[in-house]
Short mmCIF file of C-alpha atoms and ligand atoms in Angstrom, two decimals:
data_model
loop_
_atom_site.label_atom_id
_atom_site.label_comp_id
_atom_site.label_asym_id
_atom_site.label_seq_id
_atom_site.Cartn_x
_atom_site.Cartn_y
_atom_site.Cartn_z
CA MET Q 242 -22.83 -24.26 10.52
CA SER Q 243 -20.92 -26.34 13.10
CA THR Q 244 -18.19 -24.14 15.26
CA THR Q 245 -15.93 -26.77 13.63
CA ALA Q 246 -16.84 -26.12 10.87
CA ILE Q 247 -16.05 -22.83 10.62
CA LYS Q 248 -12.61 -23.16 12.93
CA ALA Q 249 -11.70 -25.29 9.36
CA THR Q 250 -12.06 -22.33 6.94
CA ALA Q 251 -11.08 -19.20 9.56
CA ALA Q 252 -7.60 -20.22 9.04
CA ASP Q 253 -7.29 -19.01 5.24
CA THR Q 254 -5.12 -15.90 5.53
CA SER Q 255 -5.67 -15.12 1.77
CA THR Q 256 -8.12 -12.70 2.33
CA TRP Q 257 -7.00 -11.02 4.94
CA ASP Q 258 -5.14 -7.23 4.86
CA PRO Q 259 -1.72 -7.51 4.55
CA GLU Q 260 -1.21 -5.65 8.08
CA GLU Q 261 -3.23 -8.48 9.62
CA SER Q 262 -0.22 -10.57 9.20
CA PHE Q 263 2.59 -8.14 10.37
CA ASP Q 264 4.43 -9.56 13.30
CA ARG Q 265 4.63 -7.70 16.67
CA ALA Q 266 8.30 -5.55 15.35
CA ARG Q 267 6.89 -4.42 12.10
CA ILE Q 268 3.25 -3.26 13.84
CA GLU Q 269 5.30 -1.19 16.33
CA GLU Q 270 7.54 -0.14 13.63
CA LEU Q 271 4.15 0.85 11.78
CA GLN Q 272 2.46 2.79 14.81
CA LEU Q 273 5.90 4.76 15.96
CA GLU Q 274 5.66 6.36 11.87
CA ARG Q 275 1.88 6.71 12.17
CA LEU Q 276 2.55 7.97 15.64
CA GLN Q 277 4.68 10.54 15.00
CA TRP Q 278 2.12 11.75 12.28
CA THR Q 279 -0.52 12.12 14.47
CA VAL Q 280 0.56 13.94 17.66
CA LYS Q 281 2.35 16.43 14.83
CA TYR Q 282 -1.07 16.49 12.56
CA ALA Q 283 -3.00 17.01 15.91
CA TYR Q 284 -0.78 19.99 17.09
CA GLU Q 285 -0.57 22.02 13.75
CA ASN Q 286 -4.70 21.40 13.29
CA VAL Q 287 -6.49 21.37 16.74
CA ASP Q 288 -5.90 24.42 19.18
CA LEU Q 289 -7.06 22.39 22.20
CA TYR Q 290 -4.54 19.69 21.21
CA ARG Q 291 -2.05 22.58 20.79
CA ARG Q 292 -2.77 24.15 24.22
CA LYS Q 293 -2.84 20.99 26.01
CA PHE Q 294 0.37 20.22 24.46
CA ASP Q 295 2.16 23.53 25.42
CA ASP Q 296 0.58 23.22 29.01
CA ALA Q 297 2.22 20.12 29.57
CA GLY Q 298 5.52 21.47 27.81
CA VAL Q 299 5.36 18.71 25.35
CA HIS Q 300 6.08 18.81 21.34
CA PRO Q 301 5.51 16.04 18.56
CA THR Q 302 9.14 16.07 18.04
CA ASP Q 303 9.89 14.67 21.67
CA LEU Q 304 7.82 11.26 20.06
CA ARG Q 305 10.96 9.53 19.41
CA GLU Q 306 9.69 6.04 20.68
CA LEU Q 307 6.82 4.35 21.70
CA SER Q 308 6.94 4.95 25.09
CA ASP Q 309 7.53 8.64 24.64
CA LEU Q 310 3.55 8.61 23.97
CA GLY Q 311 3.18 8.85 28.20
CA LYS Q 312 4.65 12.19 27.82
CA PHE Q 313 1.38 14.01 26.24
CA PRO Q 314 -1.78 14.72 27.83
CA TYR Q 315 -5.04 12.58 28.11
CA THR Q 316 -7.79 13.49 26.39
CA THR Q 317 -11.02 12.88 27.41
CA LYS Q 318 -15.33 13.26 26.70
CA GLU Q 319 -14.94 16.77 28.58
CA ASP Q 320 -13.18 18.26 25.83
CA LEU Q 321 -14.87 17.05 23.19
CA ARG Q 322 -17.60 18.79 25.05
CA GLN Q 323 -16.07 21.81 25.61
CA THR Q 324 -15.26 22.44 21.92
CA TYR Q 325 -18.72 21.00 20.90
CA PRO Q 326 -19.64 20.75 18.30
CA PHE Q 327 -16.80 20.82 15.97
CA GLY Q 328 -13.82 22.44 17.84
CA MET Q 329 -11.97 19.06 17.82
CA PHE Q 330 -12.10 19.07 13.75
CA ALA Q 331 -8.34 18.97 11.88
CA VAL Q 332 -10.06 19.88 8.81
CA PRO Q 333 -12.39 21.97 7.17
CA GLN Q 334 -15.78 21.37 7.48
CA GLU Q 335 -16.14 20.55 3.13
CA ARG Q 336 -13.75 18.23 3.95
CA VAL Q 337 -15.94 16.32 6.82
CA ALA Q 338 -17.92 13.41 4.97
CA ARG Q 339 -20.13 12.40 7.73
CA ILE Q 340 -21.02 12.99 11.30
CA HIS Q 341 -21.87 10.99 14.12
CA ALA Q 342 -22.83 11.80 17.91
CA SER Q 343 -23.38 9.91 21.03
CA SER Q 344 -26.45 11.03 23.09
CA GLY Q 345 -24.84 10.37 26.76
CA THR Q 346 -27.32 10.50 29.81
CA THR Q 347 -25.84 14.04 30.98
CA GLY Q 348 -24.81 17.38 29.41
CA ARG Q 349 -23.81 17.53 25.49
CA PRO Q 350 -23.37 15.24 23.17
CA THR Q 351 -19.85 14.11 21.46
CA VAL Q 352 -19.98 15.08 17.90
CA VAL Q 353 -17.16 13.01 15.81
CA GLY Q 354 -16.75 13.64 11.93
CA TYR Q 355 -15.21 11.35 9.22
CA THR Q 356 -12.80 12.56 6.30
CA SER Q 357 -14.24 9.99 3.24
CA GLY Q 358 -10.74 8.42 3.76
CA ASP Q 359 -11.73 7.92 7.53
CA LEU Q 360 -15.38 6.45 6.29
CA ASP Q 361 -13.07 4.00 4.00
CA ARG Q 362 -10.51 2.81 6.85
CA TRP Q 363 -13.59 2.97 8.87
CA ALA Q 364 -15.31 0.22 6.71
CA THR Q 365 -12.36 -1.50 6.05
CA LEU Q 366 -11.73 -2.52 9.86
CA VAL Q 367 -15.26 -3.55 10.41
CA ALA Q 368 -15.12 -5.86 7.42
CA ARG Q 369 -12.19 -6.98 9.22
CA CYS Q 370 -14.11 -7.62 12.52
CA LEU Q 371 -16.66 -9.50 10.33
CA ARG Q 372 -14.62 -11.44 8.68
CA ALA Q 373 -12.65 -12.71 11.61
CA SER Q 374 -15.73 -13.83 13.39
CA GLY Q 375 -17.11 -15.80 10.52
CA VAL Q 376 -18.90 -13.71 8.32
CA LYS Q 377 -18.48 -14.30 4.30
CA LYS Q 378 -18.28 -12.02 1.21
CA GLY Q 379 -21.44 -13.36 -0.46
CA GLN Q 380 -23.47 -13.73 2.51
CA LYS Q 381 -26.78 -11.70 4.02
CA VAL Q 382 -26.13 -9.90 7.01
CA HIS Q 383 -29.35 -8.54 9.31
CA ASN Q 384 -28.08 -5.48 10.58
CA ALA Q 385 -30.43 -4.09 13.76
CA TYR Q 386 -28.02 -1.89 15.29
CA GLY Q 387 -29.93 1.64 15.18
CA TYR Q 388 -28.85 3.66 12.51
CA GLY Q 389 -28.56 7.53 12.70
CA LEU Q 390 -26.42 9.18 14.75
CA PHE Q 391 -25.15 5.95 16.64
CA THR Q 392 -22.08 4.92 15.07
CA GLY Q 393 -23.05 0.96 15.25
CA GLY Q 394 -25.78 0.97 12.50
CA LEU Q 395 -24.11 2.97 9.47
CA GLY Q 396 -20.44 1.70 10.76
CA ALA Q 397 -21.44 -1.93 10.95
CA HIS Q 398 -23.46 -1.44 7.54
CA ALA Q 399 -20.41 0.23 5.43
CA GLY Q 400 -18.29 -2.86 6.56
CA ALA Q 401 -21.00 -5.29 5.67
CA GLU Q 402 -20.88 -4.08 2.62
CA LYS Q 403 -16.44 -3.74 1.84
CA LEU Q 404 -16.45 -7.44 2.67
CA GLY Q 405 -18.78 -7.82 -0.21
CA CYS Q 406 -22.20 -8.87 1.83
CA THR Q 407 -25.89 -8.30 0.92
CA VAL Q 408 -26.60 -6.12 3.99
CA ILE Q 409 -30.64 -6.04 5.40
CA PRO Q 410 -30.39 -2.32 7.08
CA ILE Q 411 -32.98 -3.11 9.97
CA SER Q 412 -31.80 -1.44 12.65
CA GLY Q 413 -33.01 -1.38 15.73
CA GLY Q 414 -36.92 -2.40 17.41
CA GLN Q 415 -39.50 -3.78 15.82
CA THR Q 416 -39.03 -7.09 16.94
CA GLU Q 417 -41.77 -9.31 15.62
CA ARG Q 418 -40.82 -7.55 12.04
CA GLN Q 419 -37.27 -8.38 12.55
CA VAL Q 420 -38.56 -12.29 13.37
CA GLN Q 421 -40.26 -12.15 10.58
CA LEU Q 422 -37.76 -10.67 8.41
CA ILE Q 423 -34.89 -13.37 9.62
CA GLN Q 424 -37.82 -16.25 8.42
CA ASP Q 425 -38.50 -14.48 4.94
CA PHE Q 426 -34.57 -13.40 3.99
CA GLU Q 427 -32.63 -15.79 5.57
CA PRO Q 428 -29.94 -13.99 6.45
CA ASP Q 429 -26.61 -15.63 7.65
CA ALA Q 430 -25.25 -13.19 9.93
CA ILE Q 431 -26.97 -10.80 12.58
CA LEU Q 432 -25.25 -7.94 13.98
CA SER Q 433 -26.61 -6.54 17.34
CA THR Q 434 -26.29 -5.83 20.91
CA PRO Q 435 -25.95 -8.97 23.05
CA THR Q 436 -28.77 -8.12 24.91
CA TYR Q 437 -31.05 -7.04 21.72
CA LEU Q 438 -30.62 -10.30 20.73
CA LEU Q 439 -32.23 -11.86 23.59
CA THR Q 440 -35.16 -10.40 22.96
CA ILE Q 441 -35.05 -11.39 19.27
CA LEU Q 442 -34.34 -15.15 20.56
CA ASP Q 443 -37.14 -14.29 23.05
CA ALA Q 444 -39.74 -13.21 20.37
CA MET Q 445 -38.88 -15.96 17.96
CA VAL Q 446 -39.93 -18.41 20.44
CA ALA Q 447 -42.70 -16.78 21.47
CA ALA Q 448 -44.03 -16.59 17.79
CA GLY Q 449 -42.95 -20.18 17.86
CA ILE Q 450 -39.75 -20.31 15.49
CA ASP Q 451 -37.16 -22.58 16.81
CA PRO Q 452 -33.85 -19.93 17.14
CA GLN Q 453 -31.81 -23.32 16.02
CA GLY Q 454 -33.43 -23.83 13.01
CA THR Q 455 -33.05 -20.30 11.52
CA SER Q 456 -30.65 -19.85 8.42
CA LEU Q 457 -28.27 -17.64 10.83
CA LYS Q 458 -24.85 -19.13 11.45
CA THR Q 459 -23.14 -16.04 13.31
CA ALA Q 460 -23.28 -13.23 15.70
CA VAL Q 461 -21.62 -10.10 15.55
CA LEU Q 462 -22.46 -8.71 19.22
CA GLY Q 463 -20.80 -5.41 20.77
CA ALA Q 464 -21.55 -1.88 21.84
CA GLU Q 465 -22.28 -3.15 25.27
CA PRO Q 466 -20.37 -5.06 28.10
CA TRP Q 467 -20.88 -9.26 28.24
CA THR Q 468 -19.89 -11.73 29.53
CA THR Q 469 -18.92 -15.23 28.44
CA GLN Q 470 -21.69 -16.74 30.00
CA MET Q 471 -23.38 -14.75 28.11
CA ARG Q 472 -21.84 -16.04 24.90
CA ALA Q 473 -22.74 -19.58 26.41
CA GLU Q 474 -26.50 -18.48 27.07
CA LEU Q 475 -26.88 -17.09 23.35
CA GLU Q 476 -25.24 -19.58 21.34
CA GLN Q 477 -26.57 -22.35 23.04
CA ARG Q 478 -29.85 -21.40 22.51
CA MET Q 479 -29.20 -20.45 18.83
CA GLY Q 480 -27.08 -22.94 17.51
CA PHE Q 481 -24.04 -21.00 16.26
CA ASP Q 482 -21.42 -18.74 16.98
CA ALA Q 483 -21.23 -15.32 19.02
CA CYS Q 484 -18.10 -12.89 18.86
CA ASP Q 485 -17.47 -9.75 19.93
CA ILE Q 486 -17.12 -6.56 18.38
CA TYR Q 487 -15.57 -3.17 20.54
CA GLY Q 488 -15.28 0.20 19.32
CA LEU Q 489 -16.35 3.41 20.63
CA SER Q 490 -17.50 6.41 18.40
CA GLU Q 491 -15.04 9.07 19.85
CA VAL Q 492 -12.16 6.79 18.57
CA MET Q 493 -13.76 5.68 15.46
CA GLY Q 494 -17.36 3.69 16.15
CA PRO Q 495 -17.67 -0.37 16.06
CA GLY Q 496 -14.48 -1.80 14.58
CA VAL Q 497 -11.88 -0.68 16.76
CA ALA Q 498 -11.40 -4.45 18.12
CA GLY Q 499 -12.96 -7.71 16.58
CA GLU Q 500 -12.87 -11.34 18.00
CA CYS Q 501 -11.66 -13.87 15.94
CA VAL Q 502 -14.19 -16.66 15.70
CA GLU Q 503 -11.29 -19.90 15.86
CA THR Q 504 -10.24 -18.82 19.11
CA LYS Q 505 -12.90 -16.63 20.72
CA ASP Q 506 -10.68 -15.27 23.03
CA GLY Q 507 -11.37 -12.02 23.53
CA SER Q 508 -10.88 -8.93 20.64
CA HIS Q 509 -7.91 -7.75 18.58
CA ILE Q 510 -7.21 -4.60 18.89
CA TRP Q 511 -6.64 -3.15 15.21
CA GLU Q 512 -3.13 -2.05 16.42
CA ASP Q 513 -2.15 -0.61 13.13
CA HIS Q 514 -4.62 1.72 13.22
CA PHE Q 515 -4.63 2.36 17.30
CA ARG Q 516 -2.70 2.71 19.98
CA PRO Q 517 -3.68 1.04 23.19
CA GLU Q 518 -2.46 1.45 26.61
CA ILE Q 519 -3.91 0.72 30.23
CA ILE Q 520 -3.48 3.49 32.63
CA ASP Q 521 -4.48 3.00 36.57
CA PRO Q 522 -7.47 5.13 36.70
CA PHE Q 523 -6.82 6.84 39.78
CA THR Q 524 -2.93 7.87 39.56
CA ASP Q 525 -3.14 7.96 35.63
CA ALA Q 526 -0.32 5.71 35.86
CA VAL Q 527 0.44 3.77 32.58
CA LEU Q 528 0.21 -0.26 33.28
CA ASP Q 529 1.94 -3.00 32.09
CA ASP Q 530 0.15 -5.71 29.59
CA GLY Q 531 -1.82 -8.00 31.93
CA GLN Q 532 -2.42 -5.39 34.31
CA ALA Q 533 -6.55 -4.55 34.35
CA GLY Q 534 -6.97 -0.41 34.09
CA GLU Q 535 -8.81 1.62 31.92
CA LEU Q 536 -8.31 1.69 28.30
CA VAL Q 537 -6.61 4.94 26.53
CA PHE Q 538 -6.40 5.33 22.52
CA THR Q 539 -4.56 7.27 20.29
CA SER Q 540 -5.68 6.80 16.69
CA LEU Q 541 -3.05 6.65 14.12
CA THR Q 542 -4.52 6.89 10.74
CA LYS Q 543 -7.50 9.03 11.35
CA GLU Q 544 -7.71 12.87 9.39
CA ALA Q 545 -11.35 14.73 10.71
CA LEU Q 546 -11.26 14.02 14.52
CA PRO Q 547 -7.39 12.67 15.15
CA ILE Q 548 -8.15 11.59 19.14
CA ILE Q 549 -4.85 11.46 21.25
CA ARG Q 550 -4.45 9.28 24.48
CA TYR Q 551 -8.56 9.08 24.64
CA ARG Q 552 -9.76 7.74 27.98
CA THR Q 553 -12.15 5.87 27.60
CA HIS Q 554 -14.08 4.85 30.90
CA ASP Q 555 -13.66 0.83 29.68
CA LEU Q 556 -12.30 -1.12 32.34
CA THR Q 557 -10.20 -4.55 30.92
CA ARG Q 558 -6.64 -5.54 30.54
CA LEU Q 559 -4.25 -6.16 27.33
CA LEU Q 560 -3.14 -9.66 26.62
CA PRO Q 561 -0.87 -11.01 23.69
CA GLY Q 562 -2.42 -11.44 20.09
CA THR Q 563 -3.47 -15.50 19.24
CA ALA Q 564 -5.54 -15.94 16.13
CA ARG Q 565 -3.82 -12.31 15.05
CA PRO Q 566 0.03 -12.55 16.31
CA GLY Q 567 1.15 -8.98 15.67
CA MET Q 568 -1.94 -7.56 17.37
CA ARG Q 569 -2.65 -7.21 21.45
CA ARG Q 570 -6.13 -8.90 22.49
CA MET Q 571 -8.32 -6.98 24.98
CA ASP Q 572 -10.13 -8.67 27.68
CA ARG Q 573 -13.40 -8.68 28.36
CA ILE Q 574 -14.78 -5.46 29.28
CA THR Q 575 -15.68 -5.59 33.31
CA GLY Q 576 -17.68 -2.50 33.01
CA ARG Q 577 -17.21 1.50 32.49
CA SER Q 578 -15.45 3.29 35.52
CA ASP Q 579 -18.57 5.07 35.41
CA ASP Q 580 -21.38 2.08 35.98
CA MET Q 581 -19.37 0.85 38.66
CA ILE Q 582 -21.63 0.70 42.05
CA ILE Q 583 -19.95 0.97 45.29
CA LEU Q 584 -21.77 -0.65 48.00
CA ARG Q 585 -20.15 -0.24 51.43
CA GLY Q 586 -17.09 0.38 49.75
CA VAL Q 587 -16.90 -2.48 47.70
CA ASN Q 588 -17.01 -2.42 43.80
CA LEU Q 589 -19.47 -4.09 41.55
CA PHE Q 590 -20.51 -4.21 38.19
CA PRO Q 591 -23.48 -5.42 36.40
CA THR Q 592 -20.97 -7.83 34.73
CA GLN Q 593 -20.29 -9.72 37.60
CA ILE Q 594 -23.98 -10.02 38.30
CA GLU Q 595 -24.51 -11.49 35.39
CA GLU Q 596 -21.96 -13.87 35.07
CA ILE Q 597 -23.20 -15.07 38.51
CA ALA Q 598 -26.95 -14.99 37.75
CA LEU Q 599 -26.13 -17.86 34.28
CA ARG Q 600 -24.53 -20.25 36.52
CA ILE Q 601 -27.78 -20.43 38.29
CA PRO Q 602 -29.61 -22.93 35.83
CA ALA Q 603 -33.02 -21.92 37.22
CA LEU Q 604 -32.48 -18.17 36.54
CA SER Q 605 -32.54 -16.04 33.23
CA PRO Q 606 -30.47 -13.51 32.07
CA HIS Q 607 -33.15 -10.77 32.44
CA PHE Q 608 -31.92 -8.69 35.19
CA GLN Q 609 -32.17 -5.08 36.53
CA LEU Q 610 -30.10 -3.65 39.75
CA GLU Q 611 -31.57 -1.38 41.70
CA LEU Q 612 -30.19 1.04 43.69
CA THR Q 613 -31.57 2.61 46.82
CA ARG Q 614 -30.90 4.28 50.24
CA PRO Q 615 -33.98 3.43 52.70
CA GLU Q 616 -35.43 6.37 55.04
CA GLY Q 617 -33.61 7.25 58.00
CA GLN Q 618 -30.72 5.34 56.50
CA ARG Q 619 -26.97 5.86 55.29
CA MET Q 620 -25.91 2.80 53.76
CA ASP Q 621 -27.43 2.60 50.33
CA GLN Q 622 -28.89 -1.07 49.53
CA LEU Q 623 -28.80 -3.13 45.74
CA THR Q 624 -31.87 -5.15 44.77
CA ILE Q 625 -31.73 -7.34 41.94
CA ARG Q 626 -34.64 -7.89 39.96
CA ILE Q 627 -34.46 -10.92 38.27
CA GLU Q 628 -36.92 -13.24 35.93
CA PRO Q 629 -36.70 -16.86 36.60
CA ARG Q 630 -36.55 -18.95 33.28
CA GLU Q 631 -40.09 -20.25 32.02
CA GLY Q 632 -41.37 -22.78 33.83
CA VAL Q 633 -39.75 -22.60 36.93
CA SER Q 634 -41.76 -23.13 40.18
CA ALA Q 635 -41.89 -20.18 42.64
CA ASP Q 636 -40.24 -22.94 45.31
CA ASP Q 637 -37.30 -23.12 42.67
CA ALA Q 638 -37.14 -19.56 42.25
CA ALA Q 639 -37.04 -18.43 45.85
CA ALA Q 640 -34.28 -21.14 46.26
CA ALA Q 641 -32.31 -19.76 43.00
CA ALA Q 642 -32.92 -16.29 44.53
CA SER Q 643 -31.16 -17.10 47.52
CA GLU Q 644 -28.53 -18.85 45.83
CA LEU Q 645 -27.93 -15.90 43.73
CA SER Q 646 -27.30 -13.78 47.06
CA LYS Q 647 -25.23 -16.15 48.57
CA GLN Q 648 -22.83 -16.38 45.30
CA ILE Q 649 -22.77 -12.86 45.06
CA LYS Q 650 -21.54 -12.43 48.86
CA ILE Q 651 -18.57 -15.28 48.18
CA HIS Q 652 -17.58 -13.85 45.01
CA ILE Q 653 -18.11 -10.17 45.49
CA GLY Q 654 -18.65 -9.48 49.05
CA SER Q 655 -21.41 -7.56 49.23
CA SER Q 656 -25.04 -8.08 50.68
CA CYS Q 657 -27.90 -7.67 48.38
CA ALA Q 658 -31.19 -8.49 48.19
CA VAL Q 659 -32.60 -10.73 44.91
CA SER Q 660 -36.19 -10.12 44.09
CA VAL Q 661 -37.61 -12.38 41.58
CA VAL Q 662 -40.29 -10.95 39.51
CA GLU Q 663 -42.75 -11.82 37.15
CA PRO Q 664 -41.00 -13.70 33.69
CA GLY Q 665 -41.59 -11.27 30.75
CA SER Q 666 -41.90 -8.46 33.18
CA LEU Q 667 -38.80 -6.30 32.86
CA THR Q 668 -38.05 -4.14 30.20
CA ARG Q 669 -36.50 -5.93 27.55
CA SER Q 670 -33.39 -4.17 25.41
CA SER Q 671 -33.92 -2.45 21.85
CA GLY Q 672 -30.35 -1.37 21.84
CA LYS Q 673 -27.66 -0.87 24.98
CA LEU Q 674 -29.57 -2.11 27.75
CA LYS Q 675 -29.58 0.22 30.81
CA ARG Q 676 -29.08 -2.36 34.25
CA ILE Q 677 -28.55 0.07 36.74
CA TYR Q 678 -31.98 2.01 38.08
CA ASP Q 679 -30.44 4.51 40.55
CA LEU Q 680 -33.17 5.28 42.91
CA ARG Q 681 -31.37 7.33 45.52
CA PRO Q 682 -32.68 10.72 46.57
CA LYS Q 683 -30.46 13.32 44.83
CA ALA Q 684 -27.90 15.12 46.83
O1 DLL B 501 -21.10 1.44 21.28
C1 DLL B 501 -19.41 1.22 18.72
C2 DLL B 501 -20.30 0.21 18.53
C3 DLL B 501 -21.48 0.08 17.92
C4 DLL B 501 -19.81 -0.97 19.58
C5 DLL B 501 -21.53 -1.48 17.61
C6 DLL B 501 -19.89 -2.33 19.10
C7 DLL B 501 -20.85 -2.70 17.92
P1 DLL B 501 -20.92 4.66 21.73
O2 DLL B 501 -21.96 4.84 21.51
O3 DLL B 501 -19.58 5.62 21.61
O4 DLL B 501 -20.15 3.54 19.96
O5 DLL B 501 -20.53 3.49 22.91
C8 DLL B 501 -18.75 3.02 23.01
O6 DLL B 501 -20.21 1.30 24.21
O7 DLL B 501 -17.04 2.53 25.66
C9 DLL B 501 -18.02 0.61 25.37
O8 DLL B 501 -18.17 0.91 27.06
C10 DLL B 501 -19.09 0.34 25.13
N1 DLL B 501 -18.94 -0.76 24.10
C11 DLL B 501 -18.55 -0.71 22.95
N2 DLL B 501 -18.72 -2.29 22.40
C12 DLL B 501 -18.30 -2.72 23.78
C13 DLL B 501 -18.03 -4.09 23.63
C14 DLL B 501 -20.52 2.27 20.01
N3 DLL B 501 -18.31 -5.21 22.46
C15 DLL B 501 -18.92 2.26 24.37
N4 DLL B 501 -17.99 -4.92 24.99
C16 DLL B 501 -17.66 1.74 24.79
C17 DLL B 501 -18.11 -3.86 26.17
C18 DLL B 501 -18.69 -2.40 24.40
N5 DLL B 501 -18.69 -2.61 25.82
#
């Protein structure tokens, strides 16, 4: 189906949840009421919150208007780690219907829990995201997010079921089999990370299948940063719409925010369930809408794990709502503050490289960033290892590499080496792709 055809049907508000059509004033009224409930509930049921509020000299009764939220302390991943595994749960274990955990790269995993009411609200919000992205009741959905402790697989699964779809719970990996089942089962939508969708597309081409000729009409992609250039790449190759879905396990999982297919202008945050803030990650000050900083969330309806002012480390900015005027949008995530490379004083994110590389026709979206510190030198060096597109001559690939290096210097301000590698030689994604390889000697 063409983008125009989806546009024609997407404005049908008859399927919306009532809150989706609330205006800003009504959303904020609801937020205040739910926020007051949440801080009181967290204070009364979670020792850590009681301690942190007391230490900060704030009490739930101090929350009289939305801006009072700024008086409350932040919550971090470290808080979850220190209370591992269940110390931040606000309900007794018998009321916890499901547990998920994020592995993280270091330290203990962060464990999150859901009551059956939480699971129901979660499914409703994922269903809302899928519907906003153009997925329709009755359609077949190929769910390639990983199942297990990761929230992606089961979270997306429940949302697709809630919407009334037929779910194909394929999970991540076994790419040839995925390609075969897309041919055989003829799904309408695919849910996956953007980089895993690239892997699937490459496998289709390798199997002699034209990605444009499959039954797929919609892709709902998230769990890792991706750029509008990557969207253009995927949409062009697949011939259908790709929308964003955002979330994180500590706040819920996928479905905290989702993109509307008719505008494709960033994900609307479901503000009837989450209150977002943007803060300066260095000074912790709350910033105005439109200013870039770290995204912070407070849950408004969660029972098992209420979360107050959780620091996501995701960098973005808040924008006014469009397709859902009462809810604010988040701009695309530039990256996580912990994935920021500082190269001779210049900050750099993999998404910036993706954006620039994909503007150069001879270069593919397959790249890795390698950070080294050559012997005897005090400066770090960044090498971008990137595959050219199939069929590009060695001369053209070399010219593209120097163009990439030049564009990075112009747009980001840092010098880096670009090494063009054999097509197909870089590790492919099977979920969240690792882009940065830090090979510097450990301090
Ligand atoms: O990745 C939840 C999810 C699953 C979202 C499937 C969307 C689809 P975590 O494993 O806890 O949860 O990782 C959360 O992933 O803080 C962001 O850094 C990143 N992330 C998630 N969605 C997006 C997105 C899931 N759409 C972390 N764009 C978050 C950019 C994203 N980054």
